[in-house]
C-alpha cells in the first residue's frame, strides 16, 4: 500500500464489500466447506451449489428431529452450514409467544439484533412494536422470526444460497408455532416463503396463502418492512391499511 489514496480506495472497497468491523491485523479467511477450488468458474459454481444443497439437506434432517422450539433453537445454534455464522456475533432465533395466533417474519438480523441475540430489537423493532400497539397487540402476543438467523455483514441482503440453507429452520418454526396468520415484513420474507420473485408493491395489500410442508394453508399478508418505512414515511398509510386487514382477520378467527 503506497499512499493515502490507495488506503482510502481500499477502505472504500471494504465498505462496498460489506466489511463493517475489524477483528485483528491478520486477514481472516473463512474456513468453511465453501472454499472454492482454484479451477475454472463453472467448476467452482457447481462445487458451491453442491455444498449449499448438502447444507440444506442437513438443515432439513436436523429440523425433522426437533419436536419443540427449544430443541430447534439448540439445533440452529449448533448448525455450522451457513457461512453467515462466521461473521455474526449471535444466532438470532425467533422470539415471542409460542402459542401466538400471528407470526411476523423479517429478513435478517441487523447490528442491534446481532449484539443482543433477539429479532427486531433495534429501530425497526421499535417501529414494529408501535405498529402492533396500533392494533392492540403487544410483542408478547406475537411470534417474530427472520428468514436467516445470522446477520449478513454490513446488513447486505442475504444471498439465495444463505436463504436456501436457513429456510428449513424458518419453516419448522412456522410448523411448531402453527399460527393462524403470517405477516411477511418486506419482499425478502414473502419471496422466500411463497417461492416467487414478485415485488413487495405487487404482493402487499391482499391475502395470500403460505403452504406448509403438511400441505395445509395459512393466510398470509405481505407488508412493507419497518426499516423501509423509517426511510419512506408516506408509505405508512398503506401499512396501516394492511394492519387493519390483519385486525379484521384476527376478529373473524
Ligand atoms: N430487520 C429484520 O428484517 N429483522 C430484524 O430482526 C431486524 C431488522
PDB file of C-alpha atoms and ligand atoms in Angstrom:
ATOM      1  CA  UNK A   1       0.000   0.000   0.000  1.00  0.00           C
ATOM      2  CA  UNK A   2       1.879   3.055  -1.281  1.00  0.00           C
ATOM      3  CA  UNK A   3      -0.043   6.160  -0.296  1.00  0.00           C
ATOM      4  CA  UNK A   4      -3.118   7.627   1.393  1.00  0.00           C
ATOM      5  CA  UNK A   5      -5.119   7.419  -1.839  1.00  0.00           C
ATOM      6  CA  UNK A   6      -4.549   3.653  -2.058  1.00  0.00           C
ATOM      7  CA  UNK A   7      -5.578   3.220   1.576  1.00  0.00           C
ATOM      8  CA  UNK A   8      -8.701   5.319   1.000  1.00  0.00           C
ATOM      9  CA  UNK A   9      -9.746   3.268  -2.029  1.00  0.00           C
ATOM     10  CA  UNK A  10      -9.027   0.005  -0.174  1.00  0.00           C
ATOM     11  CA  UNK A  11     -11.252   1.154   2.707  1.00  0.00           C
ATOM     12  CA  UNK A  12     -13.976   2.176   0.250  1.00  0.00           C
ATOM     13  CA  UNK A  13     -13.749  -1.244  -1.352  1.00  0.00           C
ATOM     14  CA  UNK A  14     -14.035  -2.938   2.072  1.00  0.00           C
ATOM     15  CA  UNK A  15     -17.178  -0.891   2.843  1.00  0.00           C
ATOM     16  CA  UNK A  16     -18.711  -1.804  -0.529  1.00  0.00           C
ATOM     17  CA  UNK A  17     -17.919  -5.466   0.148  1.00  0.00           C
ATOM     18  CA  UNK A  18     -19.839  -5.251   3.420  1.00  0.00           C
ATOM     19  CA  UNK A  19     -16.941  -5.088   5.903  1.00  0.00           C
ATOM     20  CA  UNK A  20     -18.161  -3.088   8.903  1.00  0.00           C
ATOM     21  CA  UNK A  21     -15.874  -4.351  11.619  1.00  0.00           C
ATOM     22  CA  UNK A  22     -12.239  -5.391  12.057  1.00  0.00           C
ATOM     23  CA  UNK A  23     -11.134  -8.173  14.349  1.00  0.00           C
ATOM     24  CA  UNK A  24      -7.322  -8.140  14.114  1.00  0.00           C
ATOM     25  CA  UNK A  25      -4.357  -7.306  11.928  1.00  0.00           C
ATOM     26  CA  UNK A  26      -4.373 -10.573  10.007  1.00  0.00           C
ATOM     27  CA  UNK A  27      -6.653 -11.153   7.044  1.00  0.00           C
ATOM     28  CA  UNK A  28      -9.189 -13.790   8.065  1.00  0.00           C
ATOM     29  CA  UNK A  29     -10.290 -16.343   5.502  1.00  0.00           C
ATOM     30  CA  UNK A  30     -13.451 -18.311   6.167  1.00  0.00           C
ATOM     31  CA  UNK A  31     -12.581 -21.965   6.757  1.00  0.00           C
ATOM     32  CA  UNK A  32     -15.989 -23.219   5.706  1.00  0.00           C
ATOM     33  CA  UNK A  33     -16.775 -26.067   3.366  1.00  0.00           C
ATOM     34  CA  UNK A  34     -17.381 -23.422   0.701  1.00  0.00           C
ATOM     35  CA  UNK A  35     -13.669 -22.894  -0.077  1.00  0.00           C
ATOM     36  CA  UNK A  36     -13.628 -22.820  -3.845  1.00  0.00           C
ATOM     37  CA  UNK A  37     -11.144 -24.811  -5.906  1.00  0.00           C
ATOM     38  CA  UNK A  38      -8.659 -22.748  -7.931  1.00  0.00           C
ATOM     39  CA  UNK A  39     -10.188 -24.013 -11.134  1.00  0.00           C
ATOM     40  CA  UNK A  40     -12.499 -22.625 -13.825  1.00  0.00           C
ATOM     41  CA  UNK A  41     -15.628 -20.728 -12.799  1.00  0.00           C
ATOM     42  CA  UNK A  42     -18.054 -23.415 -13.973  1.00  0.00           C
ATOM     43  CA  UNK A  43     -16.466 -25.983 -11.691  1.00  0.00           C
ATOM     44  CA  UNK A  44     -16.388 -23.532  -8.750  1.00  0.00           C
ATOM     45  CA  UNK A  45     -20.058 -22.711  -9.173  1.00  0.00           C
ATOM     46  CA  UNK A  46     -21.002 -26.386  -9.261  1.00  0.00           C
ATOM     47  CA  UNK A  47     -18.962 -27.061  -6.123  1.00  0.00           C
ATOM     48  CA  UNK A  48     -20.623 -24.182  -4.259  1.00  0.00           C
ATOM     49  CA  UNK A  49     -24.141 -25.216  -5.145  1.00  0.00           C
ATOM     50  CA  UNK A  50     -23.417 -28.799  -4.131  1.00  0.00           C
ATOM     51  CA  UNK A  51     -22.321 -27.523  -0.715  1.00  0.00           C
ATOM     52  CA  UNK A  52     -25.499 -25.490  -0.464  1.00  0.00           C
ATOM     53  CA  UNK A  53     -27.631 -28.479  -1.403  1.00  0.00           C
ATOM     54  CA  UNK A  54     -25.839 -30.615   1.194  1.00  0.00           C
ATOM     55  CA  UNK A  55     -26.232 -27.935   3.917  1.00  0.00           C
ATOM     56  CA  UNK A  56     -29.894 -27.504   3.057  1.00  0.00           C
ATOM     57  CA  UNK A  57     -30.498 -31.256   3.292  1.00  0.00           C
ATOM     58  CA  UNK A  58     -28.605 -31.364   6.582  1.00  0.00           C
ATOM     59  CA  UNK A  59     -30.769 -28.494   7.904  1.00  0.00           C
ATOM     60  CA  UNK A  60     -33.923 -30.368   6.802  1.00  0.00           C
ATOM     61  CA  UNK A  61     -32.806 -33.593   8.511  1.00  0.00           C
ATOM     62  CA  UNK A  62     -31.992 -31.735  11.733  1.00  0.00           C
ATOM     63  CA  UNK A  63     -35.363 -29.938  11.646  1.00  0.00           C
ATOM     64  CA  UNK A  64     -37.268 -33.198  11.300  1.00  0.00           C
ATOM     65  CA  UNK A  65     -35.769 -34.350  14.609  1.00  0.00           C
ATOM     66  CA  UNK A  66     -36.615 -31.127  16.504  1.00  0.00           C
ATOM     67  CA  UNK A  67     -40.047 -31.548  18.069  1.00  0.00           C
ATOM     68  CA  UNK A  68     -40.093 -28.386  20.214  1.00  0.00           C
ATOM     69  CA  UNK A  69     -38.991 -24.788  19.663  1.00  0.00           C
ATOM     70  CA  UNK A  70     -36.266 -25.071  22.294  1.00  0.00           C
ATOM     71  CA  UNK A  71     -34.870 -28.209  20.592  1.00  0.00           C
ATOM     72  CA  UNK A  72     -34.962 -26.384  17.261  1.00  0.00           C
ATOM     73  CA  UNK A  73     -33.219 -23.337  18.764  1.00  0.00           C
ATOM     74  CA  UNK A  74     -30.450 -25.603  20.042  1.00  0.00           C
ATOM     75  CA  UNK A  75     -30.139 -27.219  16.618  1.00  0.00           C
ATOM     76  CA  UNK A  76     -29.842 -23.818  14.898  1.00  0.00           C
ATOM     77  CA  UNK A  77     -27.260 -22.618  17.433  1.00  0.00           C
ATOM     78  CA  UNK A  78     -25.128 -25.719  16.770  1.00  0.00           C
ATOM     79  CA  UNK A  79     -25.536 -25.587  12.980  1.00  0.00           C
ATOM     80  CA  UNK A  80     -22.394 -24.698  11.009  1.00  0.00           C
ATOM     81  CA  UNK A  81     -23.751 -24.959   7.455  1.00  0.00           C
ATOM     82  CA  UNK A  82     -24.381 -21.253   6.893  1.00  0.00           C
ATOM     83  CA  UNK A  83     -21.319 -19.083   6.251  1.00  0.00           C
ATOM     84  CA  UNK A  84     -23.072 -16.046   7.787  1.00  0.00           C
ATOM     85  CA  UNK A  85     -22.393 -17.591  11.186  1.00  0.00           C
ATOM     86  CA  UNK A  86     -18.664 -16.945  10.697  1.00  0.00           C
ATOM     87  CA  UNK A  87     -19.094 -13.172  10.775  1.00  0.00           C
ATOM     88  CA  UNK A  88     -22.055 -12.868  13.170  1.00  0.00           C
ATOM     89  CA  UNK A  89     -21.771 -12.448  16.941  1.00  0.00           C
ATOM     90  CA  UNK A  90     -25.058 -14.206  17.754  1.00  0.00           C
ATOM     91  CA  UNK A  91     -27.518 -16.701  16.409  1.00  0.00           C
ATOM     92  CA  UNK A  92     -30.827 -14.822  16.250  1.00  0.00           C
ATOM     93  CA  UNK A  93     -33.610 -17.382  16.589  1.00  0.00           C
ATOM     94  CA  UNK A  94     -37.310 -16.426  16.633  1.00  0.00           C
ATOM     95  CA  UNK A  95     -38.760 -14.836  19.744  1.00  0.00           C
ATOM     96  CA  UNK A  96     -42.157 -14.323  21.321  1.00  0.00           C
ATOM     97  CA  UNK A  97     -45.287 -16.204  22.226  1.00  0.00           C
ATOM     98  CA  UNK A  98     -45.060 -19.904  21.364  1.00  0.00           C
ATOM     99  CA  UNK A  99     -48.871 -20.018  21.169  1.00  0.00           C
ATOM    100  CA  UNK A 100     -49.175 -16.866  19.056  1.00  0.00           C
ATOM    101  CA  UNK A 101     -52.035 -16.606  16.580  1.00  0.00           C
ATOM    102  CA  UNK A 102     -49.911 -14.336  14.453  1.00  0.00           C
ATOM    103  CA  UNK A 103     -46.311 -14.664  13.301  1.00  0.00           C
ATOM    104  CA  UNK A 104     -44.230 -11.821  11.818  1.00  0.00           C
ATOM    105  CA  UNK A 105     -41.297 -12.665   9.562  1.00  0.00           C
ATOM    106  CA  UNK A 106     -38.499 -10.260   8.645  1.00  0.00           C
ATOM    107  CA  UNK A 107     -35.407 -10.676   6.503  1.00  0.00           C
ATOM    108  CA  UNK A 108     -32.282 -10.873   8.660  1.00  0.00           C
ATOM    109  CA  UNK A 109     -30.902  -9.614  11.965  1.00  0.00           C
ATOM    110  CA  UNK A 110     -29.243  -6.186  11.933  1.00  0.00           C
ATOM    111  CA  UNK A 111     -26.456  -4.867  14.177  1.00  0.00           C
ATOM    112  CA  UNK A 112     -28.646  -4.456  17.306  1.00  0.00           C
ATOM    113  CA  UNK A 113     -30.196  -7.896  16.881  1.00  0.00           C
ATOM    114  CA  UNK A 114     -26.726  -9.426  16.387  1.00  0.00           C
ATOM    115  CA  UNK A 115     -25.471  -7.734  19.567  1.00  0.00           C
ATOM    116  CA  UNK A 116     -28.488  -8.715  21.690  1.00  0.00           C
ATOM    117  CA  UNK A 117     -29.348 -12.044  20.050  1.00  0.00           C
ATOM    118  CA  UNK A 118     -33.065 -11.326  19.526  1.00  0.00           C
ATOM    119  CA  UNK A 119     -35.031 -10.344  16.390  1.00  0.00           C
ATOM    120  CA  UNK A 120     -36.360  -6.807  15.851  1.00  0.00           C
ATOM    121  CA  UNK A 121     -34.859  -5.084  18.886  1.00  0.00           C
ATOM    122  CA  UNK A 122     -33.377  -2.054  17.073  1.00  0.00           C
ATOM    123  CA  UNK A 123     -35.083   0.925  15.380  1.00  0.00           C
ATOM    124  CA  UNK A 124     -37.145  -1.328  13.080  1.00  0.00           C
ATOM    125  CA  UNK A 125     -38.257  -3.339  16.100  1.00  0.00           C
ATOM    126  CA  UNK A 126     -39.376  -0.232  17.975  1.00  0.00           C
ATOM    127  CA  UNK A 127     -41.455   0.813  14.965  1.00  0.00           C
ATOM    128  CA  UNK A 128     -42.877  -2.718  14.682  1.00  0.00           C
ATOM    129  CA  UNK A 129     -43.940  -2.556  18.352  1.00  0.00           C
ATOM    130  CA  UNK A 130     -45.726   0.771  17.680  1.00  0.00           C
ATOM    131  CA  UNK A 131     -47.464  -0.782  14.672  1.00  0.00           C
ATOM    132  CA  UNK A 132     -48.545  -3.721  16.856  1.00  0.00           C
ATOM    133  CA  UNK A 133     -49.898  -1.467  19.577  1.00  0.00           C
ATOM    134  CA  UNK A 134     -51.995   0.346  16.939  1.00  0.00           C
ATOM    135  CA  UNK A 135     -53.987  -2.907  16.601  1.00  0.00           C
ATOM    136  CA  UNK A 136     -53.932  -3.612  20.348  1.00  0.00           C
ATOM    137  CA  UNK A 137     -51.163  -6.202  20.218  1.00  0.00           C
ATOM    138  CA  UNK A 138     -48.016  -6.372  22.294  1.00  0.00           C
ATOM    139  CA  UNK A 139     -44.736  -8.014  21.364  1.00  0.00           C
ATOM    140  CA  UNK A 140     -45.524 -10.712  23.932  1.00  0.00           C
ATOM    141  CA  UNK A 141     -48.699 -11.623  21.992  1.00  0.00           C
ATOM    142  CA  UNK A 142     -46.921 -12.458  18.742  1.00  0.00           C
ATOM    143  CA  UNK A 143     -44.006 -14.541  17.474  1.00  0.00           C
ATOM    144  CA  UNK A 144     -41.260 -12.800  15.480  1.00  0.00           C
ATOM    145  CA  UNK A 145     -38.666 -14.527  13.296  1.00  0.00           C
ATOM    146  CA  UNK A 146     -36.363 -13.874  10.362  1.00  0.00           C
ATOM    147  CA  UNK A 147     -35.580 -15.706   7.129  1.00  0.00           C
ATOM    148  CA  UNK A 148     -31.897 -16.003   8.085  1.00  0.00           C
ATOM    149  CA  UNK A 149     -30.681 -16.447  11.648  1.00  0.00           C
ATOM    150  CA  UNK A 150     -27.351 -14.629  11.361  1.00  0.00           C
ATOM    151  CA  UNK A 151     -26.597 -11.029  10.474  1.00  0.00           C
ATOM    152  CA  UNK A 152     -25.272 -10.598   6.924  1.00  0.00           C
ATOM    153  CA  UNK A 153     -22.067  -8.476   7.012  1.00  0.00           C
ATOM    154  CA  UNK A 154     -22.849  -4.794   6.542  1.00  0.00           C
ATOM    155  CA  UNK A 155     -26.585  -5.611   6.552  1.00  0.00           C
ATOM    156  CA  UNK A 156     -26.438  -6.718   2.944  1.00  0.00           C
ATOM    157  CA  UNK A 157     -29.339  -8.717   1.521  1.00  0.00           C
ATOM    158  CA  UNK A 158     -28.892 -12.455   2.214  1.00  0.00           C
ATOM    159  CA  UNK A 159     -27.876 -14.414  -0.883  1.00  0.00           C
ATOM    160  CA  UNK A 160     -30.154 -17.065  -2.413  1.00  0.00           C
ATOM    161  CA  UNK A 161     -27.796 -19.740  -1.030  1.00  0.00           C
ATOM    162  CA  UNK A 162     -27.983 -18.323   2.529  1.00  0.00           C
ATOM    163  CA  UNK A 163     -31.774 -18.152   2.304  1.00  0.00           C
ATOM    164  CA  UNK A 164     -31.985 -21.714   0.965  1.00  0.00           C
ATOM    165  CA  UNK A 165     -29.883 -23.103   3.819  1.00  0.00           C
ATOM    166  CA  UNK A 166     -31.791 -21.216   6.565  1.00  0.00           C
ATOM    167  CA  UNK A 167     -35.288 -21.751   5.143  1.00  0.00           C
ATOM    168  CA  UNK A 168     -35.863 -25.228   6.661  1.00  0.00           C
ATOM    169  CA  UNK A 169     -35.317 -23.697  10.135  1.00  0.00           C
ATOM    170  CA  UNK A 170     -37.851 -20.961   9.472  1.00  0.00           C
ATOM    171  CA  UNK A 171     -40.371 -23.416   8.001  1.00  0.00           C
ATOM    172  CA  UNK A 172     -40.010 -25.660  11.061  1.00  0.00           C
ATOM    173  CA  UNK A 173     -40.624 -22.669  13.355  1.00  0.00           C
ATOM    174  CA  UNK A 174     -43.841 -21.990  11.427  1.00  0.00           C
ATOM    175  CA  UNK A 175     -44.894 -25.648  11.838  1.00  0.00           C
ATOM    176  CA  UNK A 176     -44.175 -25.608  15.567  1.00  0.00           C
ATOM    177  CA  UNK A 177     -45.908 -22.254  16.206  1.00  0.00           C
ATOM    178  CA  UNK A 178     -48.738 -23.107  13.803  1.00  0.00           C
ATOM    179  CA  UNK A 179     -50.030 -19.515  13.622  1.00  0.00           C
ATOM    180  CA  UNK A 180     -53.450 -18.563  12.233  1.00  0.00           C
ATOM    181  CA  UNK A 181     -51.893 -15.686  10.288  1.00  0.00           C
ATOM    182  CA  UNK A 182     -48.437 -14.939   8.900  1.00  0.00           C
ATOM    183  CA  UNK A 183     -47.229 -11.408   8.146  1.00  0.00           C
ATOM    184  CA  UNK A 184     -44.247 -11.025   5.821  1.00  0.00           C
ATOM    185  CA  UNK A 185     -42.298  -7.888   6.698  1.00  0.00           C
ATOM    186  CA  UNK A 186     -40.851  -6.948   3.320  1.00  0.00           C
ATOM    187  CA  UNK A 187     -40.318  -8.655  -0.001  1.00  0.00           C
ATOM    188  CA  UNK A 188     -37.478 -10.984   1.064  1.00  0.00           C
ATOM    189  CA  UNK A 189     -39.633 -12.851   3.578  1.00  0.00           C
ATOM    190  CA  UNK A 190     -42.565 -13.070   1.152  1.00  0.00           C
ATOM    191  CA  UNK A 191     -40.366 -14.243  -1.741  1.00  0.00           C
ATOM    192  CA  UNK A 192     -38.592 -16.858   0.386  1.00  0.00           C
ATOM    193  CA  UNK A 193     -41.782 -18.423   1.747  1.00  0.00           C
ATOM    194  CA  UNK A 194     -44.018 -18.039  -1.305  1.00  0.00           C
ATOM    195  CA  UNK A 195     -41.161 -19.078  -3.579  1.00  0.00           C
ATOM    196  CA  UNK A 196     -41.689 -16.217  -6.003  1.00  0.00           C
ATOM    197  CA  UNK A 197     -39.810 -13.101  -7.074  1.00  0.00           C
ATOM    198  CA  UNK A 198     -42.687 -10.588  -7.086  1.00  0.00           C
ATOM    199  CA  UNK A 199     -42.002  -7.118  -5.734  1.00  0.00           C
ATOM    200  CA  UNK A 200     -43.421  -6.166  -2.352  1.00  0.00           C
ATOM    201  CA  UNK A 201     -45.533  -3.481  -4.047  1.00  0.00           C
ATOM    202  CA  UNK A 202     -47.282  -6.196  -6.089  1.00  0.00           C
ATOM    203  CA  UNK A 203     -47.632  -8.598  -3.164  1.00  0.00           C
ATOM    204  CA  UNK A 204     -48.868  -6.316  -0.398  1.00  0.00           C
ATOM    205  CA  UNK A 205     -52.436  -5.344   0.341  1.00  0.00           C
ATOM    206  CA  UNK A 206     -54.237  -8.661  -0.234  1.00  0.00           C
ATOM    207  CA  UNK A 207     -54.454 -12.035   1.458  1.00  0.00           C
ATOM    208  CA  UNK A 208     -52.082 -14.690   0.173  1.00  0.00           C
ATOM    209  CA  UNK A 209     -51.526 -18.271   1.289  1.00  0.00           C
ATOM    210  CA  UNK A 210     -48.471 -19.963   2.696  1.00  0.00           C
ATOM    211  CA  UNK A 211     -48.432 -23.712   2.067  1.00  0.00           C
ATOM    212  CA  UNK A 212     -46.894 -25.686   4.927  1.00  0.00           C
ATOM    213  CA  UNK A 213     -44.917 -28.866   4.362  1.00  0.00           C
ATOM    214  CA  UNK A 214     -48.000 -30.725   5.677  1.00  0.00           C
ATOM    215  CA  UNK A 215     -49.876 -29.221   2.683  1.00  0.00           C
ATOM    216  CA  UNK A 216     -52.107 -27.031   4.825  1.00  0.00           C
ATOM    217  CA  UNK A 217     -52.575 -23.342   4.007  1.00  0.00           C
ATOM    218  CA  UNK A 218     -52.046 -20.397   6.345  1.00  0.00           C
ATOM    219  CA  UNK A 219     -53.444 -16.965   5.371  1.00  0.00           C
ATOM    220  CA  UNK A 220     -50.512 -14.624   4.846  1.00  0.00           C
ATOM    221  CA  UNK A 221     -50.199 -10.906   4.278  1.00  0.00           C
ATOM    222  CA  UNK A 222     -47.140  -9.092   2.962  1.00  0.00           C
ATOM    223  CA  UNK A 223     -46.461  -5.513   4.002  1.00  0.00           C
ATOM    224  CA  UNK A 224     -43.597  -3.043   3.847  1.00  0.00           C
ATOM    225  CA  UNK A 225     -40.631  -3.718   6.136  1.00  0.00           C
ATOM    226  CA  UNK A 226     -40.389  -1.307   9.112  1.00  0.00           C
ATOM    227  CA  UNK A 227     -36.840  -0.325   8.015  1.00  0.00           C
ATOM    228  CA  UNK A 228     -38.290   0.789   4.665  1.00  0.00           C
ATOM    229  CA  UNK A 229     -40.997   2.754   6.479  1.00  0.00           C
ATOM    230  CA  UNK A 230     -38.367   4.560   8.539  1.00  0.00           C
ATOM    231  CA  UNK A 231     -36.972   5.881   5.240  1.00  0.00           C
ATOM    232  CA  UNK A 232     -40.331   6.316   3.453  1.00  0.00           C
ATOM    233  CA  UNK A 233     -42.815   7.791   5.891  1.00  0.00           C
ATOM    234  CA  UNK A 234     -45.631   8.336   3.326  1.00  0.00           C
ATOM    235  CA  UNK A 235     -45.926   4.543   2.882  1.00  0.00           C
ATOM    236  CA  UNK A 236     -47.119   4.243   6.495  1.00  0.00           C
ATOM    237  CA  UNK A 237     -50.701   4.820   5.326  1.00  0.00           C
ATOM    238  CA  UNK A 238     -50.555   1.627   3.213  1.00  0.00           C
ATOM    239  CA  UNK A 239     -49.149  -0.354   6.134  1.00  0.00           C
ATOM    240  CA  UNK A 240     -51.909   0.998   8.361  1.00  0.00           C
ATOM    241  CA  UNK A 241     -54.494  -0.378   5.934  1.00  0.00           C
ATOM    242  CA  UNK A 242     -52.620  -3.741   5.928  1.00  0.00           C
ATOM    243  CA  UNK A 243     -52.718  -3.799   9.735  1.00  0.00           C
ATOM    244  CA  UNK A 244     -56.468  -3.103   9.693  1.00  0.00           C
ATOM    245  CA  UNK A 245     -56.840  -6.149   7.421  1.00  0.00           C
ATOM    246  CA  UNK A 246     -54.898  -8.192   9.984  1.00  0.00           C
ATOM    247  CA  UNK A 247     -57.106  -6.933  12.821  1.00  0.00           C
ATOM    248  CA  UNK A 248     -60.247  -7.841  10.873  1.00  0.00           C
ATOM    249  CA  UNK A 249     -58.929 -11.350  10.140  1.00  0.00           C
ATOM    250  CA  UNK A 250     -57.977 -11.898  13.795  1.00  0.00           C
ATOM    251  CA  UNK A 251     -61.508 -10.939  14.842  1.00  0.00           C
ATOM    252  CA  UNK A 252     -63.019 -13.335  12.279  1.00  0.00           C
ATOM    253  CA  UNK A 253     -60.945 -16.296  13.512  1.00  0.00           C
TER     254      UNK A 253
HETATM  255  N1  LIG B   1     -34.721  -6.301  10.189  1.00  0.00           N
HETATM  256  C1  LIG B   1     -35.116  -7.577  10.044  1.00  0.00           C
HETATM  257  O1  LIG B   1     -35.544  -7.986   8.969  1.00  0.00           O
HETATM  258  N2  LIG B   1     -35.031  -8.365  11.096  1.00  0.00           N
HETATM  259  C2  LIG B   1     -34.601  -7.962  12.282  1.00  0.00           C
HETATM  260  O2  LIG B   1     -34.551  -8.765  13.208  1.00  0.00           O
HETATM  261  C3  LIG B   1     -34.208  -6.616  12.414  1.00  0.00           C
HETATM  262  C4  LIG B   1     -34.273  -5.803  11.352  1.00  0.00           C
END
